[in-house]
Amino acid sequence: MKLYDPARKPPKFTEVPNHIAIVMDGNGRWANQRGLKRTEGHRAGELALLEVVAGAIEVGVKQLTAFAFSTENWKRSPEEVKFLMNYNIETLRARRDLLMEWGVKIRWTGQEKKLWPSVLSELRETEKLTAKNKGLTLNMAVNYGGRQEILDAAQALVDKATAGELVGKVTEAKFAKELYLPNMPDVDLFLRSSGEMRLSNFLLWESSYAEMVFLDKLWPDFTRETLWEAISIMQGRDRRFGSAEDRPIN
């Protein structure tokens, strides 16, 4: 796959989101519509992620967080869970060289509890191998849940207070340091595929002021142009972060 394609030039954006969060939804439906097993939809979704990563790099996005496996996904059939666990390992191995060539730094966010040791080992190894890359940071959310992340951060602060290590009041900055990736910037654009309009417990703290874009397209059909469309939608909005201006209508 080409990183830069002269025939597919991105629009000229006045402002590019620093951090994009993506809920990659619709793999199973995409497969079922074609008479295939749900697992085949996940395979097709891998290429969509590479396309979106390429599109993000082209326009200068600094961080992209992909929801690869949620804490709620354990409720799926044992067959699908097993496939997804093995698939995460296979994908990291198969695409590592390409992402290294693109200068992508890969990080993992999520809970170790219940996560297969083989998956965790592969994620850690990939983090280590790509740590010095200076391009886009791709955060892979595997066994991740937004509520659990907030609970874990709160528990960490309680433990510090009990041990006498917490000085002064709890602030947003102190709380954020206890999140899974303390240096993760706030989400600017929260993008979800498949037409569903919900957060699904993804990056709840980090998305407090994110612009929400829900596109009626299944994840395997996403391309870099789809990402650029979402950024264009965001460009047309007025991000005020709680402030307001008096604009009387004449």
mmCIF file of C-alpha atoms in Angstrom, residues 16 45 94 99 101 136 218 227 250:
data_model
loop_
_atom_site.group_PDB
_atom_site.id
_atom_site.type_symbol
_atom_site.label_atom_id
_atom_site.label_comp_id
_atom_site.label_asym_id
_atom_site.label_seq_id
_atom_site.Cartn_x
_atom_site.Cartn_y
_atom_site.Cartn_z
ATOM 1 C CA VAL A 16 -5.936 19.552 11.260
ATOM 2 C CA GLY A 45 -11.125 -3.962 8.379
ATOM 3 C CA ALA A 94 2.286 -8.657 9.385
ATOM 4 C CA LEU A 99 4.275 0.910 9.749
ATOM 5 C CA GLU A 101 8.605 2.351 7.038
ATOM 6 C CA LEU A 136 2.147 9.544 13.714
ATOM 7 C CA LEU A 218 -19.243 0.280 7.410
ATOM 8 C CA LEU A 227 -11.171 10.287 6.928
ATOM 9 C CA ASN A 250 -29.811 41.725 12.208
#
